[in-house]
Amino acid sequence: MAAVLEIQGLRKTYRARGGPRRALDGFEMYVEAGQVHGFLGPNGSGKTTTLRTLLGLIKPDSGEMRILGQELPRHLPQVVSQVGAIVESPQFFAHFTARDTLALLADAGSLPSERVDWALELVGLRERAKERVKTYSLGMKQRLAVASALLKQPKLLILDEPANGLDPGGIREMRDMMATLSAGGMTVVLSSHILGEIQLICDSVTIISLGRRVAAGPVAEVLQAHSSGQVKVALETPADLSAAAQVLIASGFQPQLNTDHLTLSGVDKPALIARLLAERQLYVSELTPVTADLEDVFLELTGTAPVPGQVRSVDQSVRPELTPQNGGAA
Amino acid sequence: MSLVRAERRRFFKRRLTRWVFPIGLLLLVTIASILFAFHSKPTAEARAKGETAAEAMYQEQVRYYEQYKRECGEKCPEDGWTGPQRSDFRAEDFMPPSFDFKTMYGELFLVWAAIMAMVAFLLGASFVGAEWASGSMMNLLTWQPKRMKVLGTKLGVMLLSVAALSILALGVWTGILWAAGEFRGTTAGLTPGVWESFGLTALRGLGMILAFAALGFGLASVGRHTGLALGAALAVVIVGQVGLTILFQMVRVPFWEQYLVPVHIFAWMNKEVKLVDFSSPETVCDNVGNCNPPELLITWQQSGSIALALVAVVLVLAFWQMRRRDIS
Ligand SMILES: Nc1ncnc2c1ncn2[C@@H]1O[C@H](COP(=O)(O)OP(=O)(O)OP(=O)(O)O)[C@@H](O)[C@H]1O
Ligand SMILES: [Mg+2]
């Protein structure tokens, strides 16, 4: 499948008050057509910087970017009509109504004015479209932002934390909307901190930490690659659990004893466990790999899992080594 | 040209446009109406009253003069004064003033230009300043990534809109003053030459208004906030003008007035301003032997060039920054 979005070796250093700040450091990302792609990373890892750079709002120090095969930022004017985007809760003119706001954008992009009503309808704001944005709630503003990104009916939709401030119903609507849009052929890049949500709607993900990619690929693959090979073992007679633990320790495992099951890590072939135990007349009733969820993988990969009694500073996360592709030494 | 249409709609939808321009217009209407109200046509009755009043004043002055003569008698100084002259007491001075359109209108262009220049500065500054501050500039750039085009269109649309509003205001202003001439005075003496001069003054006024608009726009864009333009204006007025006046008077800089903005506004609108340095110990004598304190002539061309250079510098800075900066 063709890549709708390609980023290679992207670097950006901000000149900030406290000295230069390296926000992106050899970042790469690929999104294939028709996918819903999750873009994850701890606070300050460079997600918004990446999206701003794509949209030409920020000039990168170096790196290559393509959208729909067109090189950026040089050919941005040609592809911009195909890219709908919201970047971190965009602000609108507070005294204009939602309809005026969208109508002005539609004008600027030479779109028919019927699109405005279509977009407002889609995000559930039609009834309140004549009210000033100033009077909107956080979630309503966010819906307006999403409407503004949908207005172009783009091929690539970029949403930076679209669920920010949405109510549960709104989040579910957003999820359904994205499923519909992607079924209709739209490619969606979605940055979010709500990992349960990402796991539900995304086909693939990219995880960024301190400006570098730490993991990427289809959600299932990422989960599998980074699940630590844990298995859960339950026995037909729970009373035998400690006996089973002894057997496994003798075989070099380090089982963890729970009330009704054992957990083992570093297991390559679960069948081996069953055989070891069966040899001692201990019969396994359940032997399942413990699937890590996206949150676990995220915390592990970025090194941002909270440690009791310790306060983590925002920039404290994993900086992966550079690979040859993203500009590191071979 | 959909961007032009969008910007034009945005300009006239703005709250500030809908408030500041009407306030400026109201100010002009009020001033013109007061001028209208305080003038009246010389009716026969008013003239008769004026004649009577002038005669009465003349008689009173004569009485005072004679009394004075009696009191000083022989000791009166020989200054050649022979008492009040009847011709000095004109009926016009004792009649309600009448509005002479030809002289008044020409002199009052400055009022229109100054009020509209303030309006224009505010509108120009807030048109782009609010856009930056609210983040909708960033939004717009995700629709139209050609930054020079975006800022240029905004500037162009703003200038044209301000020009249209200024001409509208001038129309209203002219209308009321014309009515004042027709009904409360005279519209006589309007030769084509006079109209031509009015036209040129109006054009210079429009130029000044647009310069202020562009200046406000440029400053607010550089500072990404309307407040920066307003702050700069305030700083120029307070520090620059009041401060300079005090400083220059203390250290006696010759022709210090040339550093004040209003002097240049006057020069621009009235074609020239002559500054006289009365405090100078030297005098300039011509070959006939008439000696005067030194003078400095400031022409509208000079003031215009200074203003143009200033506006150009600010706009170049604004566009240069727009091209380069990160928008976040
Ligand atoms: N305009 C700026 N000037 C200086 N530094 C900046 C600027 N914008 C972002 N940064 C820095 O760049 C880094 C990446 O920021 P970015 O906004 O891309 O993070 P993010 O991944 O979007 O985080 P979040 O999840 O909190 O939205 C941070 O360290 C941030 O402090
Ligand atoms: Mg962000």
XYZ file of C-alpha atoms and ligand atoms in Angstrom:
690
model
C 0.000 0.000 0.000
C 1.159 3.504 -0.755
C 2.428 5.691 2.021
C 0.322 8.787 2.482
C 2.726 10.240 4.961
C 6.472 9.687 5.117
C 8.933 11.329 7.457
C 12.649 10.589 7.603
C 15.389 11.963 9.771
C 13.362 14.938 10.898
C 15.196 17.302 13.209
C 14.035 20.452 14.840
C 15.758 22.514 17.470
C 13.830 25.347 19.050
C 15.680 28.385 20.164
C 14.178 28.768 23.589
C 15.057 30.964 26.516
C 16.854 28.221 28.395
C 19.082 27.463 25.405
C 18.414 25.372 22.322
C 15.833 22.649 22.788
C 15.989 19.628 20.570
C 12.369 18.680 20.011
C 12.871 16.282 17.107
C 16.049 14.332 16.644
C 16.019 12.036 13.650
C 12.361 11.171 13.830
C 10.708 8.950 11.286
C 7.160 7.943 10.587
C 5.198 6.158 7.877
C 1.461 6.050 7.464
C -0.200 3.938 4.838
C -3.272 4.902 2.893
C -6.636 4.224 4.463
C -5.269 3.590 7.929
C -6.141 5.130 11.216
C -2.719 5.761 12.666
C -2.115 6.529 16.309
C 0.661 8.945 17.162
C 1.696 8.441 20.763
C 4.300 9.880 23.051
C 4.737 11.420 26.466
C 4.233 15.141 27.021
C 6.858 17.153 25.248
C 8.094 14.267 23.124
C 7.558 16.146 19.864
C 4.160 15.106 18.521
C 2.811 18.588 18.017
C 6.159 19.734 16.678
C 6.035 16.963 14.074
C 2.522 17.862 12.987
C 3.298 21.587 12.837
C 6.350 20.874 10.742
C 4.273 18.788 8.349
C 1.833 21.648 7.960
C 4.585 24.122 7.180
C 4.082 26.133 10.336
C 7.548 25.303 11.581
C 10.731 25.008 9.562
C 12.691 21.846 10.349
C 16.480 21.889 10.605
C 16.711 18.863 8.336
C 14.827 15.791 7.277
C 12.538 14.641 4.526
C 8.768 14.736 4.544
C 6.242 13.665 1.979
C 2.486 13.796 1.954
C 0.671 11.913 -0.800
C 4.013 11.516 -2.487
C 4.676 15.249 -2.646
C 7.807 16.602 -1.098
C 7.292 19.029 1.760
C 7.488 21.851 2.492
C 8.198 22.685 -1.165
C 4.983 21.252 -2.560
C 2.789 21.986 0.413
C 0.630 24.476 -1.524
C -0.286 21.672 -3.951
C -1.306 19.156 -1.293
C -2.722 21.436 1.350
C -6.246 21.118 -0.027
C -6.022 17.368 0.630
C -4.886 17.722 4.226
C -7.279 18.615 6.977
C -5.684 19.312 10.308
C -6.212 20.462 13.818
C -3.150 21.176 15.872
C -3.529 21.183 19.627
C -6.981 22.712 20.281
C -6.941 25.450 17.682
C -8.324 28.744 18.811
C -10.947 30.545 16.860
C -12.042 34.111 16.797
C -14.164 34.316 19.924
C -16.713 36.781 18.616
C -17.556 34.993 15.414
C -20.197 32.321 15.232
C -19.231 28.751 14.373
C -20.848 29.139 10.984
C -18.965 32.353 10.207
C -15.717 30.771 11.315
C -16.155 27.841 8.975
C -17.557 29.971 6.172
C -14.454 32.165 6.228
C -12.225 29.100 6.029
C -14.336 27.646 3.237
C -13.938 30.939 1.403
C -10.201 30.938 1.918
C -10.027 27.423 0.510
C -12.501 28.084 -2.343
C -14.926 25.460 -1.085
C -18.673 25.491 -1.691
C -20.583 26.930 1.238
C -22.762 23.797 1.577
C -19.729 22.096 3.058
C -20.100 24.259 6.135
C -23.486 22.825 7.035
C -22.309 19.339 6.220
C -19.336 19.657 8.586
C -21.393 21.242 11.354
C -23.929 18.456 11.068
C -21.204 15.834 11.244
C -19.874 17.070 14.578
C -23.302 17.754 16.029
C -23.065 21.524 16.145
C -25.687 22.430 13.594
C -28.233 23.568 16.144
C -25.797 25.911 17.847
C -23.965 27.106 14.782
C -25.337 30.625 15.072
C -23.871 31.182 18.519
C -20.578 32.872 19.139
C -17.598 30.609 19.701
C -16.892 32.501 22.909
C -19.982 30.964 24.469
C -19.015 27.400 23.571
C -17.890 24.789 26.049
C -14.457 23.190 25.687
C -15.878 20.132 23.971
C -17.965 22.244 21.613
C -14.887 24.210 20.592
C -13.100 20.933 19.996
C -15.971 19.735 17.838
C -15.767 22.960 15.869
C -12.068 22.341 15.395
C -12.760 18.862 14.062
C -15.411 20.306 11.773
C -12.870 22.777 10.401
C -10.488 19.926 9.629
C -13.234 17.909 7.925
C -14.411 20.845 5.860
C -11.949 20.092 3.081
C -13.055 16.447 2.928
C -9.353 15.690 2.939
C -7.464 12.591 1.915
C -5.329 12.911 5.016
C -6.821 14.009 8.282
C -4.423 15.054 11.027
C -5.903 15.357 14.485
C -3.764 16.434 17.416
C -5.547 15.375 20.589
C -9.038 15.639 19.159
C -10.619 13.967 22.161
C -9.366 16.721 24.453
C -12.429 17.838 26.389
C -14.945 15.592 24.686
C -17.568 13.878 26.768
C -17.788 10.053 26.708
C -20.539 10.202 24.137
C -18.455 12.580 22.089
C -15.450 10.303 22.261
C -17.489 7.394 21.042
C -18.988 9.509 18.266
C -15.506 10.557 17.282
C -14.437 6.924 17.200
C -17.369 5.970 15.009
C -16.786 8.966 12.804
C -13.186 7.991 12.278
C -14.157 4.436 11.453
C -16.606 5.765 8.860
C -14.125 8.226 7.423
C -11.405 5.648 7.160
C -13.802 3.156 5.600
C -14.490 5.867 3.046
C -10.796 5.931 2.165
C -9.571 8.740 4.359
C -6.252 8.312 6.129
C -6.288 9.541 9.693
C -3.344 10.435 11.897
C -4.429 10.765 15.443
C -2.382 11.899 18.396
C -3.838 11.113 21.751
C -2.989 10.184 25.293
C -6.095 8.053 25.689
C -4.457 4.756 24.852
C -7.527 2.618 25.320
C -9.121 4.704 22.628
C -6.125 4.370 20.323
C -6.117 0.622 20.813
C -9.765 0.499 19.839
C -9.633 2.569 16.680
C -6.115 2.501 15.310
C -4.745 0.097 12.740
C -1.181 1.094 13.410
C 0.784 3.327 15.727
C 3.998 5.280 16.006
C 5.410 5.891 19.458
C 7.770 8.805 19.938
C 9.959 9.607 22.894
C 12.238 12.621 23.203
C 12.038 13.330 19.514
C 12.837 9.826 18.291
C 10.700 6.904 17.236
C 10.665 4.047 19.732
C 8.146 1.774 18.073
C 5.960 1.631 15.013
C 3.727 -0.749 13.158
C 0.321 -2.407 13.335
C -1.075 -2.288 16.845
C -1.089 -6.064 17.257
C 2.529 -6.334 16.173
C 3.689 -3.604 18.474
C 1.852 -5.218 21.341
C 3.290 -8.602 20.541
C 6.809 -7.445 19.988
C 6.864 -5.763 23.302
C 4.852 -8.109 25.448
C 7.416 -9.603 27.725
C 6.511 -13.242 27.043
C 4.459 -13.574 30.187
C 2.099 -16.498 30.589
C -0.620 -17.186 33.062
C -0.826 -20.755 34.394
C -3.851 -22.124 36.245
C -4.248 -25.693 37.512
C -7.226 -28.012 37.743
C -6.608 -28.278 41.466
C -5.617 -24.850 42.775
C -4.225 -26.443 45.941
C -1.315 -27.749 43.870
C -0.175 -24.269 42.866
C 2.798 -24.126 45.231
C 3.892 -27.623 44.227
C 3.816 -26.505 40.635
C 5.838 -23.426 41.541
C 8.540 -25.672 43.044
C 8.688 -27.749 39.894
C 9.062 -24.668 37.720
C 11.726 -23.117 39.947
C 13.626 -26.384 39.695
C 13.458 -25.982 35.911
C 14.923 -22.508 36.044
C 11.771 -20.344 35.841
C 10.807 -17.616 38.234
C 7.096 -18.068 38.799
C 5.045 -15.552 40.650
C 2.476 -17.113 42.940
C -0.985 -15.588 42.842
C -4.144 -16.766 44.622
C -5.480 -18.814 41.737
C -2.716 -18.831 39.174
C 0.981 -18.468 38.487
C 2.583 -15.932 36.232
C 5.759 -16.710 34.421
C 7.895 -14.421 32.364
C 10.410 -15.158 29.664
C 8.505 -18.106 28.282
C 9.224 -18.885 24.639
C 7.266 -22.126 24.325
C 4.266 -22.326 26.645
C 3.864 -26.001 25.726
C 7.042 -26.733 27.635
C 5.392 -25.579 30.834
C 2.422 -27.868 30.325
C 4.717 -30.816 29.683
C 6.924 -30.147 32.698
C 3.919 -30.012 34.992
C 2.110 -32.968 33.442
C 5.185 -35.106 34.095
C 4.472 -34.508 37.800
C 0.735 -35.146 37.511
C -0.051 -31.480 37.734
C -2.663 -30.716 35.096
C -2.908 -27.328 33.558
C -6.404 -25.905 33.118
C -5.326 -22.615 31.586
C -2.147 -21.565 29.878
C -2.457 -18.188 28.210
C 0.023 -15.565 27.198
C -0.581 -12.417 29.196
C -1.270 -9.738 26.602
C 0.114 -6.424 27.506
C -2.151 -3.568 26.559
C -0.990 -0.505 24.754
C -0.611 1.380 27.982
C 1.873 -1.144 29.368
C 3.843 -1.167 26.163
C 3.807 2.602 26.009
C 5.027 2.981 29.563
C 7.714 0.400 29.069
C 8.969 1.757 25.761
C 9.025 5.354 26.837
C 10.188 4.610 30.347
C 7.505 6.799 31.804
C 5.809 4.364 34.154
C 5.377 6.071 37.475
C 7.641 4.806 40.226
C 6.164 5.069 43.720
C 7.803 7.787 45.754
C 9.480 9.338 42.741
C 8.509 12.400 40.787
C 9.206 12.206 37.099
C 10.084 15.367 35.261
C 8.439 15.839 31.857
C 11.585 15.364 29.861
C 12.518 12.196 31.660
C 11.828 9.469 29.166
C 13.664 7.036 26.952
C 15.782 8.391 24.131
C 16.321 5.490 21.775
C 19.561 5.012 19.910
C 19.632 6.320 16.392
C 19.451 3.707 13.674
C 21.227 4.140 10.348
C 17.942 5.124 8.672
C 17.323 8.066 10.876
C 20.745 9.525 10.611
C 22.699 7.569 13.190
C 26.095 6.051 12.536
C 25.862 2.648 10.842
C -9.676 35.526 -5.316
C -11.529 33.694 -2.630
C -8.939 34.701 -0.050
C -9.678 38.344 -0.809
C -13.371 37.714 -0.317
C -12.763 35.878 2.942
C -10.594 38.685 4.267
C -13.065 41.344 3.238
C -15.860 39.507 4.997
C -13.687 39.062 8.031
C -12.838 42.769 8.104
C -16.433 43.935 8.080
C -17.604 41.218 10.471
C -15.134 42.282 13.112
C -16.536 43.782 16.259
C -13.956 46.533 16.280
C -14.831 47.628 12.760
C -18.449 47.736 13.753
C -17.679 49.889 16.777
C -14.678 52.045 16.057
C -15.703 53.270 12.646
C -19.194 54.363 13.743
C -17.643 56.111 16.744
C -15.235 57.983 14.477
C -18.061 58.844 12.136
C -20.207 60.015 15.013
C -17.384 62.268 16.162
C -17.152 63.833 12.708
C -20.909 64.253 12.467
C -20.983 65.874 15.903
C -18.230 68.333 15.060
C -19.814 69.189 11.725
C -23.220 69.580 13.345
C -21.835 71.915 15.987
C -20.275 74.010 13.222
C -23.633 74.005 11.494
C -25.475 75.030 14.645
C -23.158 77.878 15.566
C -23.316 79.609 12.238
C -26.173 81.422 10.605
C -26.961 83.291 7.442
C -26.833 87.109 7.662
C -30.513 88.073 7.520
C -31.548 91.713 7.111
C -32.744 91.692 10.680
C -29.441 90.289 11.975
C -27.529 92.848 9.901
C -29.641 95.686 11.320
C -29.009 94.369 14.828
C -25.308 94.141 14.057
C -25.245 97.694 12.729
C -26.947 98.960 15.859
C -24.547 97.033 18.101
C -21.523 98.272 16.150
C -22.743 101.838 16.313
C -23.414 101.558 20.050
C -19.938 100.142 20.655
C -18.407 102.916 18.567
C -20.258 105.592 20.522
C -19.189 104.047 23.814
C -15.538 103.988 22.750
C -15.762 107.604 21.632
C -17.150 108.549 25.029
C -14.287 106.753 26.789
C -11.778 108.455 24.523
C -13.169 111.893 25.209
C -13.211 111.285 28.937
C -9.595 110.186 28.774
C -8.684 113.314 26.811
C -10.359 115.467 29.449
C -8.565 113.748 32.292
C -5.044 113.971 30.943
C -5.570 117.399 29.340
C -2.192 118.989 28.527
C -0.229 115.982 29.671
C -1.659 113.668 27.020
C 1.162 111.845 25.178
C 1.654 112.890 21.560
C 1.229 109.460 20.056
C -0.820 110.538 17.095
C -3.861 108.563 18.192
C -6.954 110.430 17.229
C -9.516 108.183 18.844
C -11.650 105.262 17.597
C -12.445 105.033 13.891
C -15.989 104.196 12.819
C -14.724 101.841 10.110
C -13.181 99.574 12.750
C -16.621 98.708 14.079
C -18.111 96.356 11.523
C -21.587 94.956 11.735
C -20.231 91.434 10.939
C -18.413 91.354 14.259
C -21.695 91.828 16.078
C -23.633 89.271 14.083
C -23.752 85.497 14.560
C -20.903 84.079 12.421
C -21.773 82.718 9.014
C -20.172 79.668 7.462
C -17.904 80.349 4.529
C -17.572 76.908 2.955
C -14.603 77.842 0.806
C -12.275 78.792 3.670
C -13.686 76.551 6.410
C -13.848 73.290 4.462
C -10.286 73.654 3.290
C -8.991 74.249 6.786
C -11.003 71.447 8.346
C -9.633 68.581 6.245
C -7.227 67.986 9.074
C -10.099 67.110 11.431
C -11.365 64.387 9.115
C -7.886 63.079 8.381
C -6.821 63.003 12.038
C -9.935 61.226 13.300
C -9.898 58.693 10.489
C -6.151 58.145 10.941
C -6.768 57.109 14.542
C -9.596 54.827 13.468
C -7.389 53.399 10.725
C -4.477 52.727 13.069
C -6.747 50.821 15.433
C -8.452 48.849 12.684
C -5.195 48.049 10.949
C -3.516 46.927 14.153
C -6.358 44.826 15.465
C -7.171 43.255 12.099
C -3.916 41.356 12.120
C -3.116 41.549 15.840
C -6.257 39.749 16.944
C -5.606 37.168 14.273
C -2.177 36.387 15.677
C -3.207 36.505 19.299
C -6.246 34.288 18.834
C -4.393 31.645 16.859
C -6.643 31.944 13.852
C -3.640 33.017 11.781
C -2.167 29.588 12.372
C -5.463 28.062 11.406
C -5.621 30.054 8.225
C -2.107 29.000 7.267
C -3.168 25.355 7.315
C -5.552 26.368 4.547
C -3.317 28.695 2.631
C 0.333 27.968 3.342
C 1.703 30.789 1.177
C 2.491 33.156 3.969
C 3.416 36.192 1.889
C 0.161 35.855 0.031
C -1.821 35.566 3.259
C -0.257 38.605 4.903
C -0.255 40.585 1.672
C -3.919 39.886 1.060
C -4.756 40.890 4.592
C -2.842 44.153 4.226
C -4.345 44.922 0.846
C -7.899 44.178 1.877
C -7.479 46.163 5.075
C -6.100 49.195 3.231
C -8.845 49.138 0.622
C -11.529 48.739 3.283
C -10.095 51.573 5.363
C -9.923 53.736 2.246
C -13.566 52.983 1.489
C -14.616 53.815 5.045
C -12.577 57.038 4.992
C -14.141 58.159 1.739
C -17.564 57.375 3.162
C -16.740 59.462 6.227
C -15.447 62.282 4.033
C -18.700 62.173 2.098
C -20.768 62.579 5.246
C -18.435 65.276 6.567
C -18.525 67.196 3.276
C -22.283 66.836 3.110
C -22.879 68.437 6.483
C -20.357 71.223 5.911
C -21.826 71.891 2.498
C -25.239 72.166 4.093
C -23.723 74.563 6.628
C -22.459 76.674 3.733
C -25.781 76.545 1.924
C -28.026 77.236 4.886
C -25.768 78.925 7.412
C -23.399 80.922 5.274
C -22.119 80.862 1.762
C -20.755 78.433 -0.780
C -19.546 81.216 -3.020
C -16.142 81.385 -4.655
C -15.772 77.691 -5.460
C -13.783 77.927 -8.657
C -12.466 74.756 -10.332
C -9.075 75.675 -8.923
C -10.469 75.600 -5.397
C -12.041 72.203 -6.002
C -8.780 70.925 -7.375
C -6.973 72.052 -4.266
C -9.648 70.384 -2.116
C -9.168 67.204 -4.105
C -5.424 67.233 -3.597
C -5.798 67.892 0.122
C -8.290 65.039 0.373
C -5.827 62.748 -1.391
C -3.063 63.728 0.997
C -5.464 63.121 3.873
C -6.285 59.677 2.509
C -2.588 58.956 2.137
C -2.034 59.849 5.764
C -4.934 57.666 6.911
C -3.600 54.695 4.961
C -0.102 55.270 6.308
C -1.454 55.056 9.840
C -3.423 51.930 8.958
C -0.343 50.262 7.485
C 1.774 51.298 10.441
C -0.702 49.785 12.905
C -0.914 46.637 10.802
C 2.853 46.265 10.548
C 3.521 46.860 14.236
C 0.797 44.477 15.371
C 2.033 41.804 12.989
C 5.624 42.101 14.138
C 4.501 41.913 17.768
C 1.805 39.313 17.021
C -0.561 41.356 19.124
C -2.726 44.433 18.744
C -1.398 45.597 22.084
C 2.087 46.013 20.683
C 0.918 48.549 18.114
C -1.125 50.417 20.690
C 1.774 50.324 23.125
C 4.142 51.650 20.480
C 1.732 54.453 19.661
C 1.357 55.329 23.313
C 5.105 55.222 23.821
C 5.660 57.566 20.884
C 3.090 59.998 22.205
C 4.208 59.982 25.829
C 7.936 59.294 25.760
C 8.622 60.548 22.279
C 6.520 63.630 22.111
C 5.938 64.888 25.639
C 9.370 63.763 26.811
C 11.139 65.216 23.801
C 9.366 68.518 24.213
C 10.519 68.837 27.809
C 14.043 67.663 27.023
C 14.492 69.868 23.994
C 13.264 72.914 25.810
C 15.764 72.289 28.564
C 18.764 71.784 26.326
C 17.641 74.303 23.696
C 17.849 72.254 20.558
C 17.151 74.590 17.650
C 13.913 73.814 15.833
C 13.088 70.998 18.205
C 9.501 71.080 16.952
C 10.636 69.299 13.822
C 10.857 66.107 15.864
C 7.175 66.180 16.774
C 4.666 64.134 14.853
C 1.871 66.759 14.778
C 4.213 69.255 13.084
C 4.662 66.817 10.245
C 0.971 66.094 10.084
C 0.352 69.823 9.720
C 3.063 70.131 7.122
C 1.606 67.215 5.173
C -1.954 68.481 5.230
C -1.251 72.236 4.863
C 1.648 71.756 2.429
C 4.193 73.395 4.723
C 5.005 74.508 8.246
C 7.400 77.312 9.035
C 9.258 76.931 12.312
C 10.776 80.064 13.859
C 13.554 79.787 16.391
C 12.807 82.771 18.621
C 15.236 81.604 21.253
C 18.191 81.804 18.880
C 20.664 84.572 19.733
C 21.454 84.993 16.061
C 19.354 86.650 13.478
C 19.250 86.294 9.756
C 19.349 89.581 7.861
C 18.431 90.111 4.254
C 20.259 92.595 2.032
C 17.749 95.349 2.784
C 18.679 95.106 6.428
C 15.572 93.421 7.842
C 16.676 91.016 10.519
C 14.573 88.042 11.658
C 15.136 85.012 13.845
C 16.184 81.935 11.856
C 13.420 79.958 10.196
C 13.030 76.375 9.073
C 10.555 75.382 6.411
C 9.134 71.874 6.537
C 7.392 70.905 3.323
C 4.817 68.210 2.745
C 7.297 66.399 0.530
C 9.759 66.136 3.395
C 7.177 64.969 5.912
C 5.742 62.569 3.374
C 9.110 60.998 2.645
C 9.846 60.493 6.321
C 6.460 58.855 6.878
C 6.836 56.680 3.791
C 10.251 55.479 4.910
C 8.931 54.655 8.371
C 5.944 52.725 7.050
C 8.139 50.890 4.571
C 10.595 49.829 7.276
C 7.828 48.509 9.529
C 6.114 46.633 6.700
C 9.337 45.109 5.428
C 10.041 43.919 8.952
C 6.544 42.463 9.259
C 6.772 40.557 5.965
C 10.309 39.417 6.578
C 9.292 38.017 9.935
C 6.214 36.385 8.461
C 8.383 34.552 5.967
C 10.853 33.326 8.527
C 9.263 32.653 11.830
C 7.941 29.490 13.371
C 4.253 29.693 14.020
C 3.243 27.950 17.177
N 7.647 27.307 20.486
C 8.490 26.580 21.192
N 9.644 27.110 21.664
C 10.504 26.378 22.362
N 10.332 25.095 22.661
C 9.211 24.482 22.229
C 8.241 25.189 21.477
N 7.230 24.338 21.187
C 7.569 23.158 21.728
N 8.758 23.238 22.356
C 9.466 22.145 23.043
O 9.601 21.073 22.156
C 9.362 19.836 22.809
C 8.266 19.086 22.093
O 7.045 19.764 22.235
P 5.691 19.292 21.556
O 4.699 20.361 21.728
O 5.991 18.845 20.188
O 5.297 18.061 22.458
P 4.025 17.090 22.376
O 4.542 15.749 22.062
O 3.008 17.650 21.495
O 3.547 17.110 23.884
P 2.060 17.047 24.502
O 1.713 15.638 24.639
O 2.260 17.658 25.846
O 1.169 17.816 23.619
C 9.019 20.181 24.243
O 10.177 19.997 25.029
C 8.661 21.635 24.204
O 9.033 22.274 25.386
Mg 1.081 18.299 21.735
